[in-house]
């Protein structure tokens, strides 16, 4: 049977709830509805984060009935779990945990620990769960860093995928460095996840320092971190760091047979295309599993862009056949870069041939290609 306090809390009328909390007997009465059993503290903390209960209301409810901190709701959530979900500040979390310290190590019915709920709610600005809250949870239950959540993932996986800041990543790595060698449910190591989430250079360097072998590991899509970074359009500084850590990655293909150059021609930037060409110039003629080399692809891209420009200008030029990928760089600039690269390499090799400084060296077929301009 519900009381007036229960009704007010379920409707999020926090102003009306304050005087009602003084009726201590209501704190011990559970609301029974459709088989669910909730205490007033549960009802308040279960409110959506957009209409979360004021801190003073939560503390009044806790003061009136401290034993509520050890009671779980119908989903096995203790008040500490619920408080983390609705982004309560650290002083409130500490007050709840002080009434029932085992809550810091308790899982809900889904299998999530308080630390799991905290890292699942990270965002790029860290507004949902500040670093101080994460550090407090880790200090009170370090083993949580090596425990999987309801999705069978470690806290480090969820944190880097949510865009955790360098201090957060450093904290989790120091507590459980083995997590850097574990795959998440998508088959990604933390380095893959961080690059896919377009993490900053400092986070990527932290993960590389913790597990250098991660740079050589392919994810479930057959992609190395460099491939993942190109597809995800990571910052140029991150791409340079990944390339420097594994230079031979420019010669490795993903499951579609794409080299990094194939992917860079879709996603750019042009500076990356130039670096890849300098590192592996022969790649312009290397076909992927669909039989398309980057040089033919670039020409298709140029034709498609020219057709689009003509249509935009009101011309009557027939549209080119659709290209299987969208260009991430300007096709004309790209083709110019390919031609310059090829011409430079031809000149170098011909110079060595004419001076016999490289005896027996024949001109690679790629350098004799007629590149369209």
CSV table of C-alpha atoms in Angstrom, one decimal, residues 9 71-72 126-127 130 228 235 282 327:
chain,number,residue,atom,x,y,z
A,9,UNK,CA,8.4,10.5,-4.9
A,71,UNK,CA,18.2,-2.9,1.0
A,72,UNK,CA,18.0,-3.8,-2.7
A,126,UNK,CA,33.6,13.6,-17.5
A,127,UNK,CA,30.5,15.4,-16.1
A,130,UNK,CA,34.2,12.8,-12.1
A,228,UNK,CA,41.2,1.3,-37.0
A,235,UNK,CA,43.7,12.8,-35.0
A,282,UNK,CA,54.2,0.2,-54.5
A,327,UNK,CA,36.3,10.1,-50.9
